[in-house]
Short mmCIF file of C-alpha atoms and ligand atoms in Angstrom, two decimals:
data_model
loop_
_atom_site.label_atom_id
_atom_site.label_comp_id
_atom_site.label_asym_id
_atom_site.label_seq_id
_atom_site.Cartn_x
_atom_site.Cartn_y
_atom_site.Cartn_z
CA MET A 1 -0.21 0.17 -0.02
CA ASN A 2 1.38 3.42 -0.91
CA THR A 3 5.01 2.36 -1.73
CA GLU A 4 6.72 1.28 -5.07
CA VAL A 5 10.51 0.26 -5.90
CA ILE A 6 11.19 2.36 -9.26
CA ASP A 7 14.11 2.26 -11.67
CA ILE A 8 15.86 5.62 -12.04
CA LYS A 9 16.77 5.81 -15.77
CA THR A 10 20.66 5.84 -16.19
CA ILE A 11 22.83 6.78 -18.81
CA GLY A 12 26.61 5.27 -19.16
CA SER A 13 28.71 7.44 -21.05
CA ASP A 14 31.75 5.10 -22.42
CA GLY A 15 34.15 4.39 -19.63
CA LYS A 16 33.36 8.05 -17.92
CA GLY A 17 30.63 6.62 -15.25
CA SER A 18 26.70 7.35 -15.52
CA LEU A 19 24.21 9.84 -15.19
CA SER A 20 20.95 9.30 -13.46
CA PHE A 21 17.62 11.36 -13.36
CA TYR A 22 14.13 11.32 -12.70
CA GLU A 23 11.61 13.57 -13.33
CA ALA A 24 8.72 15.10 -11.51
CA GLN A 25 5.05 13.75 -12.82
CA ARG A 26 6.81 11.81 -15.33
CA THR A 27 9.14 9.01 -13.80
CA VAL A 28 8.07 10.26 -10.31
CA PRO A 29 4.27 9.90 -9.88
CA PHE A 30 3.95 13.17 -7.91
CA PRO A 31 5.05 16.99 -8.08
CA ILE A 32 8.07 17.92 -6.25
CA ARG A 33 8.42 20.65 -3.79
CA ARG A 34 11.17 19.75 -1.82
CA VAL A 35 14.52 17.96 -1.97
CA TYR A 36 16.57 17.27 1.31
CA TYR A 37 19.39 14.81 2.00
CA THR A 38 20.78 13.32 4.89
CA TYR A 39 24.67 12.42 5.22
CA GLY A 40 27.65 11.76 7.79
CA VAL A 41 25.43 9.33 9.69
CA GLU A 42 27.35 6.18 11.13
CA ALA A 43 26.98 2.49 9.89
CA GLY A 44 24.07 0.97 12.10
CA ILE A 45 22.32 4.38 12.68
CA GLU A 46 18.61 4.38 12.45
CA ARG A 47 16.79 7.74 11.93
CA GLY A 48 13.11 7.97 11.02
CA ALA A 49 10.22 5.86 12.88
CA HIS A 50 7.69 7.81 11.42
CA ALA A 51 4.62 8.23 8.87
CA HIS A 52 3.20 10.69 7.18
CA ARG A 53 -0.50 11.65 6.53
CA ASP A 54 -0.32 13.45 2.66
CA LEU A 55 3.09 13.56 1.79
CA TRP A 56 4.87 11.67 -0.97
CA GLN A 57 8.48 10.75 -1.39
CA LEU A 58 10.81 9.23 -3.43
CA LEU A 59 14.14 8.13 -1.55
CA VAL A 60 17.53 7.37 -3.34
CA CYS A 61 20.91 6.18 -2.21
CA PRO A 62 23.12 7.85 -4.43
CA ASN A 63 26.17 6.28 -2.69
CA GLY A 64 26.39 3.33 -0.31
CA CYS A 65 23.35 1.59 0.92
CA VAL A 66 20.93 2.47 3.48
CA GLU A 67 18.01 -0.31 4.42
CA VAL A 68 14.38 1.34 4.56
CA LEU A 69 12.04 -0.73 7.20
CA LEU A 70 8.54 -0.23 6.06
CA GLU A 71 5.39 -0.77 8.01
CA ASP A 72 1.68 -0.25 6.52
CA GLU A 73 -1.66 -1.75 7.75
CA SER A 74 -1.03 -5.25 7.47
CA HIS A 75 2.92 -5.85 6.18
CA ARG A 76 6.29 -5.10 7.32
CA TRP A 77 9.40 -5.89 5.12
CA SER A 78 12.26 -3.79 3.99
CA GLU A 79 13.88 -2.23 1.08
CA ARG A 80 17.85 -2.20 0.59
CA LEU A 81 18.75 1.14 -1.49
CA ASP A 82 22.25 -0.37 -2.70
CA ARG A 83 22.20 1.15 -6.09
CA PRO A 84 22.00 4.60 -7.58
CA ASP A 85 19.22 3.51 -10.09
CA LYS A 86 17.16 2.20 -7.22
CA GLY A 87 14.18 4.90 -5.91
CA LEU A 88 11.54 3.74 -3.37
CA VAL A 89 8.25 5.49 -3.45
CA ILE A 90 6.96 5.89 0.03
CA GLY A 91 3.27 7.66 0.06
CA PRO A 92 0.93 8.45 3.27
CA TYR A 93 0.52 6.20 6.17
CA VAL A 94 3.50 4.08 5.58
CA TRP A 95 5.49 3.53 8.96
CA HIS A 96 9.22 3.91 8.18
CA SER A 97 12.82 3.89 9.48
CA MET A 98 15.99 4.30 7.54
CA VAL A 99 19.10 1.98 8.72
CA TRP A 100 22.55 3.11 7.39
CA ARG A 101 24.34 0.01 6.27
CA THR A 102 27.52 1.75 4.90
CA GLU A 103 29.42 4.45 6.41
CA GLY A 104 29.46 7.93 3.99
CA ALA A 105 25.94 6.76 2.47
CA VAL A 106 23.66 9.20 1.27
CA LEU A 107 19.74 9.62 1.41
CA LEU A 108 18.30 11.70 -1.21
CA VAL A 109 14.82 12.64 -0.49
CA SER A 110 12.31 14.27 -3.23
CA ALA A 111 8.90 15.21 -1.64
CA SER A 112 5.83 16.09 -2.71
CA ASP A 113 5.10 19.07 -0.15
CA TRP A 114 7.23 21.40 1.65
CA TYR A 115 7.91 20.87 5.26
CA ASP A 116 5.32 20.69 7.49
CA GLU A 117 5.70 18.99 11.18
CA GLY A 118 1.95 18.73 11.41
CA ASP A 119 1.94 16.13 8.60
CA TYR A 120 4.22 13.82 10.61
CA ILE A 121 2.87 11.01 12.80
CA ARG A 122 5.83 10.35 15.17
CA ASP A 123 4.10 8.02 17.61
CA TYR A 124 3.69 4.26 16.69
CA ASP A 125 0.14 3.90 18.59
CA THR A 126 -1.13 6.84 16.54
CA PHE A 127 0.05 5.15 13.48
CA ARG A 128 -2.00 1.96 13.98
CA ARG A 129 -5.27 3.87 14.91
CA GLU A 130 -4.62 6.26 12.12
CA VAL A 131 -3.77 3.62 9.18
CA CYS A 132 -6.46 1.44 10.07
CA ALA A 133 -9.14 4.46 9.82
CA TYR A 134 -7.24 5.57 6.92
CA VAL A 135 -7.62 2.21 4.76
CA ALA A 136 -11.20 2.01 5.87
CA ARG A 137 -11.43 5.39 4.43
CA THR A 138 -9.70 4.44 1.36
CA ALA A 139 -11.88 1.16 1.04
CA GLU A 140 -15.48 3.13 0.80
CA PRO A 141 -17.15 2.62 -2.44
CA GLY A 142 -16.56 6.34 -4.20
CA ALA A 143 -12.88 7.28 -2.35
C1 T46 B 201 11.22 11.23 5.93
C2 T46 B 201 12.54 10.59 6.22
C3 T46 B 201 12.87 9.95 4.91
C4 T46 B 201 13.11 20.50 8.74
O1 T46 B 201 13.44 21.52 9.42
N1 T46 B 201 13.06 20.19 6.98
C5 T46 B 201 12.92 19.29 6.34
O2 T46 B 201 12.66 19.41 5.32
C6 T46 B 201 13.09 18.05 7.06
C7 T46 B 201 12.93 16.53 5.99
C8 T46 B 201 13.35 18.07 8.18
N2 T46 B 201 13.26 19.03 9.26
C9 T46 B 201 14.02 19.40 10.68
C10 T46 B 201 12.85 18.80 11.31
C11 T46 B 201 13.57 17.98 12.21
O3 T46 B 201 13.84 19.07 13.58
O4 T46 B 201 14.98 18.42 10.63
C12 T46 B 201 15.13 17.57 11.55
C13 T46 B 201 15.60 16.60 11.67
O5 T46 B 201 14.24 15.71 11.01
P1 T46 B 201 14.05 14.27 11.27
O6 T46 B 201 14.45 13.73 12.74
O7 T46 B 201 12.21 14.11 10.59
O8 T46 B 201 14.59 13.23 10.45
P2 T46 B 201 14.76 11.95 9.75
O9 T46 B 201 15.81 11.67 9.14
O10 T46 B 201 14.24 10.95 10.77
O11 T46 B 201 13.59 11.64 8.62
C14 T46 B 201 13.66 12.72 7.34
C15 T46 B 201 12.52 13.48 7.09
O12 T46 B 201 12.33 14.20 8.32
C16 T46 B 201 10.93 12.31 6.76
O13 T46 B 201 9.99 12.81 6.36
O14 T46 B 201 10.52 10.55 5.56
O15 T46 B 201 13.75 11.37 6.27
#
């Protein structure tokens, strides 16, 4: 629910490295209003542990490896971002944490909206309550 792994288009250039790119509302399924990146995190450190109510985001690890632990209404799973051409889209009501698997890894995030602390659910019990209500709401006919 509300997650997708996408291939980031990559052009190799004859022994001169690679160029990867994505485009809002083309290969990325939402408009992009904000870009941020997290770095300087030691291996083994976990960040995140929250969900968003409205935000859509694309996570890419252009260097190193970050593992993303995910939970929606009924599943727990993880995705390893260990290639610059792998992207993970995370939408509303997906609880996520990011674990740095390699020193020097950079997590690049493109988000559908400006920063708004009110959009975060940082309390796990609140997440469980709200995700069930969200699933019930979106399952209604005409939703
Ligand atoms: C997410 C994961 C993948 C801002 O002031 N502006 C910003 O655009 C962001 C992203 C954060 N902040 C502030 C809020 C906190 O005071 O920076 C501080 C650290 O944020 P946080 O602890 O939420 O960082 P992470 O790495 O746990 O989570 C971040 C994003 O906040 C979050 O939306 O989905 O990366």
